[in-house]
Amino acid sequence: MSLNINYIASRFHFQILFVDNDNFSSHIAECIIQNIIEYNDALCTLFPESATIQSNTQLTLDGREADGASQYSRTSDITKLCSTLGLSYCTTTDESISPYFDLTLLDKYDLIISMNEDVQSKIVRSLSNTEGMNGYEQKCRLLTEFISMDFCGVNNEADGGVDKESSSDTESTAFMNLIPSELLDRVEPYYDQLTNKKNESPSNTDDTDTSTQSPTTFQLTDFDMNEPRMILSNNGAMIPNPTGFHPTISSLIVACTGLTKFCLDTMDRQFDVAFQNMLNLHFKKQSDLEYTLEEADAQLRRGGQGVSGYFSPEQRMERIERHMTKLRLTLDE
């Protein structure tokens, strides 16, 4: 997935908006990712919200509501599903605050995440038909894009010295560690299929194949929760249910985890770049090598508190020392 977010280093947060067309799925995604964010100590960094474009209304994306369009609450259904998933955080619809999406929200959020292709196509089509909206398409993405471990290249930087299989296993373990325990058991039966890491062993049989699930959308209803998590295969073995609610919830959890990792990786990488730019600006001459690490750190903090404050003192010292070593070698050549 090619996705470049022009994130401004010195901002310490990421605004995310989920958009659905059933006034339900986006709320569930918000609840799930909020629990993932809390589990990864990022509550003050990532801020998800939800909105809807109801498919059964004549709502337009320029902010105008068609006559007769009315909002209905799915509070009890959302609460019920969140309780079933064991989520500590649960958002509900609020009739006093319109959850409808319109194009004026684009400047408020860093990412607009569509729950399915229908929503995505409506947003993109509205952008192309609205003057002054060029360039906004990049921040409007499908949630399913974040199921892939290869999104934006953030997680898979080329390293010819690392065994690919070993690196893949390490990444997979690190990724799974981002998922709260109450959600992890729902993901594990489907994880390999969702991340395109099917076991290629010839011993694979229909008893272990869950690849028939193709989660291109995240349409859910409260009735789906009654579907069994395990079913009998044609051979009489117990296998994870390959269709319906459970693989859909699993893919939703993986996608929300991927989105969380993408945002945090993007912030880390762009703050790294911003900090390195400060080092290049402030320390580039022979005389600059006379600064102690503490003096250099103090100068950087005066010149860019918004960037330097992102890192701990130990992380700043490590980066400063590495830069000074490289500068000394460059000037000695």
mmCIF file of C-alpha atoms in Angstrom:
data_model
loop_
_atom_site.group_PDB
_atom_site.id
_atom_site.type_symbol
_atom_site.label_atom_id
_atom_site.label_comp_id
_atom_site.label_asym_id
_atom_site.label_seq_id
_atom_site.Cartn_x
_atom_site.Cartn_y
_atom_site.Cartn_z
ATOM 1 C CA MET A 1 0.000 0.000 0.000
ATOM 2 C CA SER A 2 1.414 3.367 -0.966
ATOM 3 C CA LEU A 3 0.498 5.857 1.722
ATOM 4 C CA ASN A 4 2.458 8.959 2.623
ATOM 5 C CA ILE A 5 0.980 11.001 5.464
ATOM 6 C CA ASN A 6 2.494 14.475 5.654
ATOM 7 C CA TYR A 7 2.479 14.444 9.419
ATOM 8 C CA ILE A 8 3.801 17.623 11.064
ATOM 9 C CA ALA A 9 6.422 16.826 13.666
ATOM 10 C CA SER A 10 5.749 18.874 16.839
ATOM 11 C CA ARG A 11 2.151 17.639 16.836
ATOM 12 C CA PHE A 12 1.821 14.905 19.414
ATOM 13 C CA HIS A 13 -1.427 13.385 18.200
ATOM 14 C CA PHE A 14 -3.122 11.686 15.265
ATOM 15 C CA GLN A 15 -6.811 12.293 14.457
ATOM 16 C CA ILE A 16 -8.652 9.324 12.884
ATOM 17 C CA LEU A 17 -12.241 9.163 11.621
ATOM 18 C CA PHE A 18 -14.003 5.889 10.756
ATOM 19 C CA VAL A 19 -16.876 6.241 8.284
ATOM 20 C CA ASP A 20 -19.571 3.633 7.588
ATOM 21 C CA ASN A 21 -22.949 3.500 5.865
ATOM 22 C CA ASP A 22 -24.892 1.688 8.591
ATOM 23 C CA ASN A 23 -24.287 3.872 11.669
ATOM 24 C CA PHE A 24 -22.918 0.800 13.423
ATOM 25 C CA SER A 25 -19.679 -0.643 12.016
ATOM 26 C CA SER A 26 -17.643 2.541 12.458
ATOM 27 C CA HIS A 27 -18.644 2.694 16.135
ATOM 28 C CA ILE A 28 -17.461 -0.886 16.636
ATOM 29 C CA ALA A 29 -14.165 -0.060 14.911
ATOM 30 C CA GLU A 30 -13.762 2.975 17.166
ATOM 31 C CA CYS A 31 -14.390 0.827 20.259
ATOM 32 C CA ILE A 32 -11.913 -1.831 19.150
ATOM 33 C CA ILE A 33 -9.121 0.554 18.215
ATOM 34 C CA GLN A 34 -9.640 2.580 21.396
ATOM 35 C CA ASN A 35 -8.973 -0.564 23.430
ATOM 36 C CA ILE A 36 -5.900 -1.332 21.300
ATOM 37 C CA ILE A 37 -4.683 2.236 21.769
ATOM 38 C CA GLU A 38 -5.171 2.018 25.538
ATOM 39 C CA TYR A 39 -3.342 -1.315 25.667
ATOM 40 C CA ASN A 40 -0.365 0.295 23.878
ATOM 41 C CA ASP A 41 -0.284 3.399 26.116
ATOM 42 C CA ALA A 42 -1.206 5.725 23.246
ATOM 43 C CA LEU A 43 -4.367 7.345 24.653
ATOM 44 C CA CYS A 44 -2.780 10.802 24.461
ATOM 45 C CA THR A 45 -1.464 10.188 20.949
ATOM 46 C CA LEU A 46 -4.206 8.627 18.804
ATOM 47 C CA PHE A 47 -7.758 9.970 18.832
ATOM 48 C CA PRO A 48 -10.333 7.910 16.891
ATOM 49 C CA GLU A 49 -13.912 8.981 16.214
ATOM 50 C CA SER A 50 -16.727 7.655 14.032
ATOM 51 C CA ALA A 51 -19.258 8.981 11.539
ATOM 52 C CA THR A 52 -21.709 7.553 9.039
ATOM 53 C CA ILE A 53 -23.116 7.920 5.559
ATOM 54 C CA GLN A 54 -26.360 6.016 5.823
ATOM 55 C CA SER A 55 -27.082 4.165 2.603
ATOM 56 C CA ASN A 56 -30.848 4.342 3.118
ATOM 57 C CA THR A 57 -30.973 8.152 3.115
ATOM 58 C CA GLN A 58 -30.404 10.832 0.518
ATOM 59 C CA LEU A 59 -27.630 12.421 2.544
ATOM 60 C CA THR A 60 -25.086 14.289 0.441
ATOM 61 C CA LEU A 61 -21.415 14.676 1.223
ATOM 62 C CA ASP A 62 -21.365 18.467 0.951
ATOM 63 C CA GLY A 63 -23.079 18.745 4.330
ATOM 64 C CA ARG A 64 -26.707 18.925 3.101
ATOM 65 C CA GLU A 65 -29.277 16.496 4.431
ATOM 66 C CA ALA A 66 -32.157 15.403 2.285
ATOM 67 C CA ASP A 67 -35.645 16.074 3.613
ATOM 68 C CA GLY A 68 -36.873 13.367 5.916
ATOM 69 C CA ALA A 69 -33.437 12.022 6.804
ATOM 70 C CA SER A 70 -33.471 11.026 10.467
ATOM 71 C CA GLN A 71 -30.886 9.621 12.789
ATOM 72 C CA TYR A 72 -31.580 6.395 14.640
ATOM 73 C CA SER A 73 -29.676 5.115 17.613
ATOM 74 C CA ARG A 74 -27.941 1.756 17.754
ATOM 75 C CA THR A 75 -26.786 2.289 21.318
ATOM 76 C CA SER A 76 -28.029 -0.995 22.743
ATOM 77 C CA ASP A 77 -26.624 -3.028 19.832
ATOM 78 C CA ILE A 78 -23.225 -1.352 20.109
ATOM 79 C CA THR A 79 -23.126 -1.844 23.879
ATOM 80 C CA LYS A 80 -24.116 -5.492 23.495
ATOM 81 C CA LEU A 81 -21.404 -6.211 20.937
ATOM 82 C CA CYS A 82 -18.725 -4.387 22.929
ATOM 83 C CA SER A 83 -19.697 -6.390 26.001
ATOM 84 C CA THR A 84 -19.470 -9.640 24.007
ATOM 85 C CA LEU A 85 -15.956 -8.713 22.856
ATOM 86 C CA GLY A 86 -14.924 -7.811 26.403
ATOM 87 C CA LEU A 87 -14.101 -4.210 25.470
ATOM 88 C CA SER A 88 -13.555 -1.797 28.331
ATOM 89 C CA TYR A 89 -14.199 1.201 26.101
ATOM 90 C CA CYS A 90 -17.500 1.581 24.290
ATOM 91 C CA THR A 91 -18.789 4.530 22.273
ATOM 92 C CA THR A 92 -22.445 5.000 21.395
ATOM 93 C CA THR A 93 -24.398 7.171 19.033
ATOM 94 C CA ASP A 94 -25.615 10.469 20.437
ATOM 95 C CA GLU A 95 -28.662 12.010 18.834
ATOM 96 C CA SER A 96 -27.603 15.481 20.012
ATOM 97 C CA ILE A 97 -24.420 15.273 17.909
ATOM 98 C CA SER A 98 -24.899 14.441 14.249
ATOM 99 C CA PRO A 99 -22.710 11.480 13.299
ATOM 100 C CA TYR A 100 -23.052 12.206 9.591
ATOM 101 C CA PHE A 101 -19.910 12.607 7.561
ATOM 102 C CA ASP A 102 -19.382 15.571 5.267
ATOM 103 C CA LEU A 103 -16.393 16.964 3.416
ATOM 104 C CA THR A 104 -15.876 19.797 5.903
ATOM 105 C CA LEU A 105 -14.414 17.172 8.281
ATOM 106 C CA LEU A 106 -11.449 16.459 6.012
ATOM 107 C CA ASP A 107 -9.316 19.229 7.502
ATOM 108 C CA LYS A 108 -10.007 18.061 11.052
ATOM 109 C CA TYR A 109 -8.612 14.548 10.653
ATOM 110 C CA ASP A 110 -5.289 13.083 9.545
ATOM 111 C CA LEU A 111 -6.941 9.911 8.219
ATOM 112 C CA ILE A 112 -10.463 9.206 6.982
ATOM 113 C CA ILE A 113 -11.000 5.441 7.184
ATOM 114 C CA SER A 114 -13.823 3.934 5.120
ATOM 115 C CA MET A 115 -15.360 0.735 6.472
ATOM 116 C CA ASN A 116 -16.142 -0.610 2.995
ATOM 117 C CA GLU A 117 -15.628 0.120 -0.691
ATOM 118 C CA ASP A 118 -19.076 1.686 -1.107
ATOM 119 C CA VAL A 119 -18.275 4.386 1.440
ATOM 120 C CA GLN A 120 -14.811 4.897 -0.034
ATOM 121 C CA SER A 121 -16.145 5.308 -3.571
ATOM 122 C CA LYS A 122 -18.729 7.867 -2.426
ATOM 123 C CA ILE A 123 -16.119 9.926 -0.613
ATOM 124 C CA VAL A 124 -13.627 9.809 -3.491
ATOM 125 C CA ARG A 125 -16.374 10.608 -6.029
ATOM 126 C CA SER A 126 -17.495 13.602 -3.965
ATOM 127 C CA LEU A 127 -13.917 14.846 -3.747
ATOM 128 C CA SER A 128 -13.516 14.722 -7.513
ATOM 129 C CA ASN A 129 -16.779 16.617 -7.981
ATOM 130 C CA THR A 130 -16.000 19.355 -5.445
ATOM 131 C CA GLU A 131 -13.797 22.327 -6.253
ATOM 132 C CA GLY A 132 -10.734 22.807 -4.055
ATOM 133 C CA MET A 133 -10.574 19.195 -2.876
ATOM 134 C CA ASN A 134 -7.524 18.081 -4.872
ATOM 135 C CA GLY A 135 -4.989 16.177 -2.788
ATOM 136 C CA TYR A 136 -7.397 14.987 -0.119
ATOM 137 C CA GLU A 137 -7.698 11.497 -1.613
ATOM 138 C CA GLN A 138 -4.432 10.439 0.016
ATOM 139 C CA LYS A 139 -5.858 10.650 3.523
ATOM 140 C CA CYS A 140 -9.060 8.735 2.607
ATOM 141 C CA ARG A 141 -8.296 5.031 2.939
ATOM 142 C CA LEU A 142 -10.035 1.667 3.177
ATOM 143 C CA LEU A 143 -9.676 -0.039 6.548
ATOM 144 C CA THR A 144 -8.879 -3.334 4.813
ATOM 145 C CA GLU A 145 -5.621 -1.819 3.523
ATOM 146 C CA PHE A 146 -4.227 -1.964 7.041
ATOM 147 C CA ILE A 147 -4.641 -5.734 7.301
ATOM 148 C CA SER A 148 -1.501 -6.113 5.190
ATOM 149 C CA MET A 149 1.856 -6.168 6.988
ATOM 150 C CA ASP A 150 3.330 -4.286 4.020
ATOM 151 C CA PHE A 151 1.417 -1.024 4.364
ATOM 152 C CA CYS A 152 3.438 2.051 3.392
ATOM 153 C CA GLY A 153 6.710 0.144 3.817
ATOM 154 C CA VAL A 154 6.793 1.409 7.398
ATOM 155 C CA ASN A 155 7.089 -2.090 8.828
ATOM 156 C CA ASN A 156 9.241 -3.682 6.147
ATOM 157 C CA GLU A 157 12.287 -1.549 5.449
ATOM 158 C CA ALA A 158 14.731 -3.304 3.159
ATOM 159 C CA ASP A 159 17.576 -5.023 4.914
ATOM 160 C CA GLY A 160 19.563 -7.411 2.805
ATOM 161 C CA GLY A 161 21.378 -8.786 5.843
ATOM 162 C CA VAL A 162 18.279 -10.128 7.540
ATOM 163 C CA ASP A 163 16.738 -13.478 6.747
ATOM 164 C CA LYS A 164 13.301 -12.692 5.309
ATOM 165 C CA GLU A 165 11.566 -15.626 6.925
ATOM 166 C CA SER A 166 13.085 -14.858 10.323
ATOM 167 C CA SER A 167 12.250 -11.171 9.931
ATOM 168 C CA SER A 168 8.669 -12.039 8.988
ATOM 169 C CA ASP A 169 8.270 -14.225 12.073
ATOM 170 C CA THR A 170 9.668 -11.457 14.268
ATOM 171 C CA GLU A 171 7.308 -8.896 12.765
ATOM 172 C CA SER A 172 4.369 -11.224 13.211
ATOM 173 C CA THR A 173 5.178 -11.736 16.889
ATOM 174 C CA ALA A 174 5.648 -8.005 17.440
ATOM 175 C CA PHE A 175 2.365 -7.308 15.686
ATOM 176 C CA MET A 176 0.459 -9.848 17.775
ATOM 177 C CA ASN A 177 1.921 -8.302 20.931
ATOM 178 C CA LEU A 178 0.036 -5.092 20.116
ATOM 179 C CA ILE A 179 -3.341 -6.849 20.472
ATOM 180 C CA PRO A 180 -5.023 -6.929 23.910
ATOM 181 C CA SER A 181 -5.424 -10.405 25.359
ATOM 182 C CA GLU A 182 -9.223 -10.216 25.326
ATOM 183 C CA LEU A 183 -9.103 -9.738 21.544
ATOM 184 C CA LEU A 184 -6.113 -11.926 20.721
ATOM 185 C CA ASP A 185 -7.962 -15.219 21.112
ATOM 186 C CA ARG A 186 -10.432 -14.076 18.449
ATOM 187 C CA VAL A 187 -7.612 -13.267 16.034
ATOM 188 C CA GLU A 188 -5.339 -16.286 16.364
ATOM 189 C CA PRO A 189 -7.495 -18.825 14.432
ATOM 190 C CA TYR A 190 -7.595 -16.513 11.400
ATOM 191 C CA TYR A 191 -4.351 -14.528 11.628
ATOM 192 C CA ASP A 192 -2.276 -16.408 9.045
ATOM 193 C CA GLN A 193 -5.055 -16.228 6.444
ATOM 194 C CA LEU A 194 -5.755 -12.568 7.100
ATOM 195 C CA THR A 195 -2.122 -11.545 6.708
ATOM 196 C CA ASN A 196 -1.603 -13.748 3.632
ATOM 197 C CA LYS A 197 0.709 -16.137 5.444
ATOM 198 C CA LYS A 198 -1.015 -19.405 4.702
ATOM 199 C CA ASN A 199 0.797 -22.551 5.615
ATOM 200 C CA GLU A 200 2.055 -24.041 2.357
ATOM 201 C CA SER A 201 2.611 -27.468 3.872
ATOM 202 C CA PRO A 202 1.191 -30.260 1.734
ATOM 203 C CA SER A 203 -0.478 -31.557 4.884
ATOM 204 C CA ASN A 204 -2.951 -28.675 4.721
ATOM 205 C CA THR A 205 -6.503 -29.962 4.521
ATOM 206 C CA ASP A 206 -9.968 -28.550 4.356
ATOM 207 C CA ASP A 207 -10.085 -29.014 8.129
ATOM 208 C CA THR A 208 -7.667 -26.117 8.655
ATOM 209 C CA ASP A 209 -8.548 -23.901 5.713
ATOM 210 C CA THR A 210 -10.305 -20.671 6.648
ATOM 211 C CA SER A 211 -9.302 -18.836 3.499
ATOM 212 C CA THR A 212 -12.846 -18.693 2.161
ATOM 213 C CA GLN A 213 -13.333 -15.612 4.267
ATOM 214 C CA SER A 214 -12.526 -12.517 2.228
ATOM 215 C CA PRO A 215 -13.063 -9.521 4.494
ATOM 216 C CA THR A 216 -13.417 -6.723 1.951
ATOM 217 C CA THR A 217 -16.099 -5.083 4.078
ATOM 218 C CA PHE A 218 -16.881 -4.872 7.763
ATOM 219 C CA GLN A 219 -20.668 -5.069 7.796
ATOM 220 C CA LEU A 220 -21.906 -6.300 11.161
ATOM 221 C CA THR A 221 -25.196 -6.706 12.977
ATOM 222 C CA ASP A 222 -25.966 -7.651 16.544
ATOM 223 C CA PHE A 223 -27.634 -10.855 15.286
ATOM 224 C CA ASP A 224 -24.324 -12.109 13.880
ATOM 225 C CA MET A 225 -22.968 -12.588 17.394
ATOM 226 C CA ASN A 226 -25.033 -15.757 17.791
ATOM 227 C CA GLU A 227 -23.060 -17.569 15.083
ATOM 228 C CA PRO A 228 -20.879 -20.418 16.425
ATOM 229 C CA ARG A 229 -17.146 -19.767 16.715
ATOM 230 C CA MET A 230 -16.328 -23.405 15.899
ATOM 231 C CA ILE A 231 -18.059 -25.699 13.405
ATOM 232 C CA LEU A 232 -17.703 -29.278 12.191
ATOM 233 C CA SER A 233 -15.840 -29.744 8.919
ATOM 234 C CA ASN A 234 -16.823 -32.274 6.271
ATOM 235 C CA ASN A 235 -14.358 -34.642 7.913
ATOM 236 C CA GLY A 236 -15.962 -34.231 11.322
ATOM 237 C CA ALA A 237 -13.194 -32.101 12.821
ATOM 238 C CA MET A 238 -13.795 -28.931 14.842
ATOM 239 C CA ILE A 239 -12.516 -25.898 12.921
ATOM 240 C CA PRO A 240 -12.937 -22.106 13.265
ATOM 241 C CA ASN A 241 -16.049 -20.853 11.498
ATOM 242 C CA PRO A 242 -14.674 -19.648 8.121
ATOM 243 C CA THR A 243 -17.508 -17.224 7.340
ATOM 244 C CA GLY A 244 -19.677 -14.663 9.040
ATOM 245 C CA PHE A 245 -19.248 -12.760 12.283
ATOM 246 C CA HIS A 246 -16.128 -14.299 13.824
ATOM 247 C CA PRO A 247 -13.682 -14.002 10.888
ATOM 248 C CA THR A 248 -15.106 -10.536 10.223
ATOM 249 C CA ILE A 249 -14.430 -9.441 13.804
ATOM 250 C CA SER A 250 -10.982 -11.011 13.590
ATOM 251 C CA SER A 251 -10.159 -9.085 10.411
ATOM 252 C CA LEU A 252 -11.513 -5.897 11.986
ATOM 253 C CA ILE A 253 -9.231 -6.350 15.013
ATOM 254 C CA VAL A 254 -6.193 -7.018 12.782
ATOM 255 C CA ALA A 255 -6.989 -3.993 10.592
ATOM 256 C CA CYS A 256 -7.388 -1.715 13.633
ATOM 257 C CA THR A 257 -4.093 -3.030 15.023
ATOM 258 C CA GLY A 258 -2.412 -2.388 11.676
ATOM 259 C CA LEU A 259 -3.834 1.133 11.615
ATOM 260 C CA THR A 260 -2.569 1.761 15.151
ATOM 261 C CA LYS A 261 0.901 0.501 14.250
ATOM 262 C CA PHE A 262 0.959 2.533 11.055
ATOM 263 C CA CYS A 263 0.111 5.765 12.921
ATOM 264 C CA LEU A 264 2.656 5.161 15.691
ATOM 265 C CA ASP A 265 5.364 4.126 13.191
ATOM 266 C CA THR A 266 4.622 7.187 11.073
ATOM 267 C CA MET A 267 4.953 9.492 14.070
ATOM 268 C CA ASP A 268 8.198 7.845 15.192
ATOM 269 C CA ARG A 269 9.710 8.015 11.733
ATOM 270 C CA GLN A 270 8.773 11.625 11.037
ATOM 271 C CA PHE A 271 9.916 12.814 14.470
ATOM 272 C CA ASP A 272 13.189 10.980 13.794
ATOM 273 C CA VAL A 273 13.534 12.874 10.515
ATOM 274 C CA ALA A 274 12.664 16.204 12.157
ATOM 275 C CA PHE A 275 15.173 15.638 14.968
ATOM 276 C CA GLN A 276 17.903 14.682 12.498
ATOM 277 C CA ASN A 277 17.174 17.845 10.507
ATOM 278 C CA MET A 278 17.685 19.866 13.699
ATOM 279 C CA LEU A 279 20.995 18.121 14.317
ATOM 280 C CA ASN A 280 22.118 18.842 10.739
ATOM 281 C CA LEU A 281 21.158 22.499 11.139
ATOM 282 C CA HIS A 282 22.762 23.150 14.537
ATOM 283 C CA PHE A 283 25.860 20.949 14.382
ATOM 284 C CA LYS A 284 27.729 20.946 11.082
ATOM 285 C CA LYS A 285 31.099 22.668 11.705
ATOM 286 C CA GLN A 286 34.365 21.644 13.375
ATOM 287 C CA SER A 287 33.696 24.013 16.253
ATOM 288 C CA ASP A 288 30.369 22.303 16.925
ATOM 289 C CA LEU A 289 32.239 19.173 17.987
ATOM 290 C CA GLU A 290 33.360 21.027 21.135
ATOM 291 C CA TYR A 291 29.829 20.861 22.577
ATOM 292 C CA THR A 292 29.255 18.299 25.286
ATOM 293 C CA LEU A 293 26.212 16.068 24.836
ATOM 294 C CA GLU A 294 24.419 17.992 27.580
ATOM 295 C CA GLU A 295 25.179 21.375 25.960
ATOM 296 C CA ALA A 296 24.068 20.141 22.552
ATOM 297 C CA ASP A 297 20.858 18.785 24.055
ATOM 298 C CA ALA A 298 20.122 22.094 25.775
ATOM 299 C CA GLN A 299 20.613 23.984 22.505
ATOM 300 C CA LEU A 300 18.288 21.636 20.636
ATOM 301 C CA ARG A 301 15.613 21.955 23.293
ATOM 302 C CA ARG A 302 15.759 25.741 23.059
ATOM 303 C CA GLY A 303 15.522 25.601 19.284
ATOM 304 C CA GLY A 304 12.859 22.940 18.914
ATOM 305 C CA GLN A 305 11.108 21.892 22.094
ATOM 306 C CA GLY A 306 8.158 20.570 20.101
ATOM 307 C CA VAL A 307 10.374 18.032 18.369
ATOM 308 C CA SER A 308 12.988 17.246 21.016
ATOM 309 C CA GLY A 309 10.308 16.769 23.663
ATOM 310 C CA TYR A 310 9.027 13.719 21.779
ATOM 311 C CA PHE A 311 12.126 11.783 22.834
ATOM 312 C CA SER A 312 13.365 10.834 26.276
ATOM 313 C CA PRO A 313 16.703 12.345 27.455
ATOM 314 C CA GLU A 314 18.390 8.983 26.814
ATOM 315 C CA GLN A 315 17.023 8.811 23.264
ATOM 316 C CA ARG A 316 18.167 12.377 22.541
ATOM 317 C CA MET A 317 21.665 11.708 23.892
ATOM 318 C CA GLU A 318 21.974 8.585 21.766
ATOM 319 C CA ARG A 319 20.983 10.487 18.618
ATOM 320 C CA ILE A 320 23.242 13.436 19.400
ATOM 321 C CA GLU A 321 26.239 11.176 20.052
ATOM 322 C CA ARG A 322 25.622 9.258 16.842
ATOM 323 C CA HIS A 323 25.403 12.518 14.855
ATOM 324 C CA MET A 324 28.588 13.941 16.426
ATOM 325 C CA THR A 325 30.490 10.730 15.653
ATOM 326 C CA LYS A 326 29.352 10.814 12.038
ATOM 327 C CA LEU A 327 30.169 14.536 11.783
ATOM 328 C CA ARG A 328 33.669 13.977 13.153
ATOM 329 C CA LEU A 329 34.339 11.228 10.625
ATOM 330 C CA THR A 330 33.020 13.399 7.784
ATOM 331 C CA LEU A 331 35.163 16.393 8.723
ATOM 332 C CA ASP A 332 38.276 14.214 9.117
ATOM 333 C CA GLU A 333 38.035 12.935 5.547
#
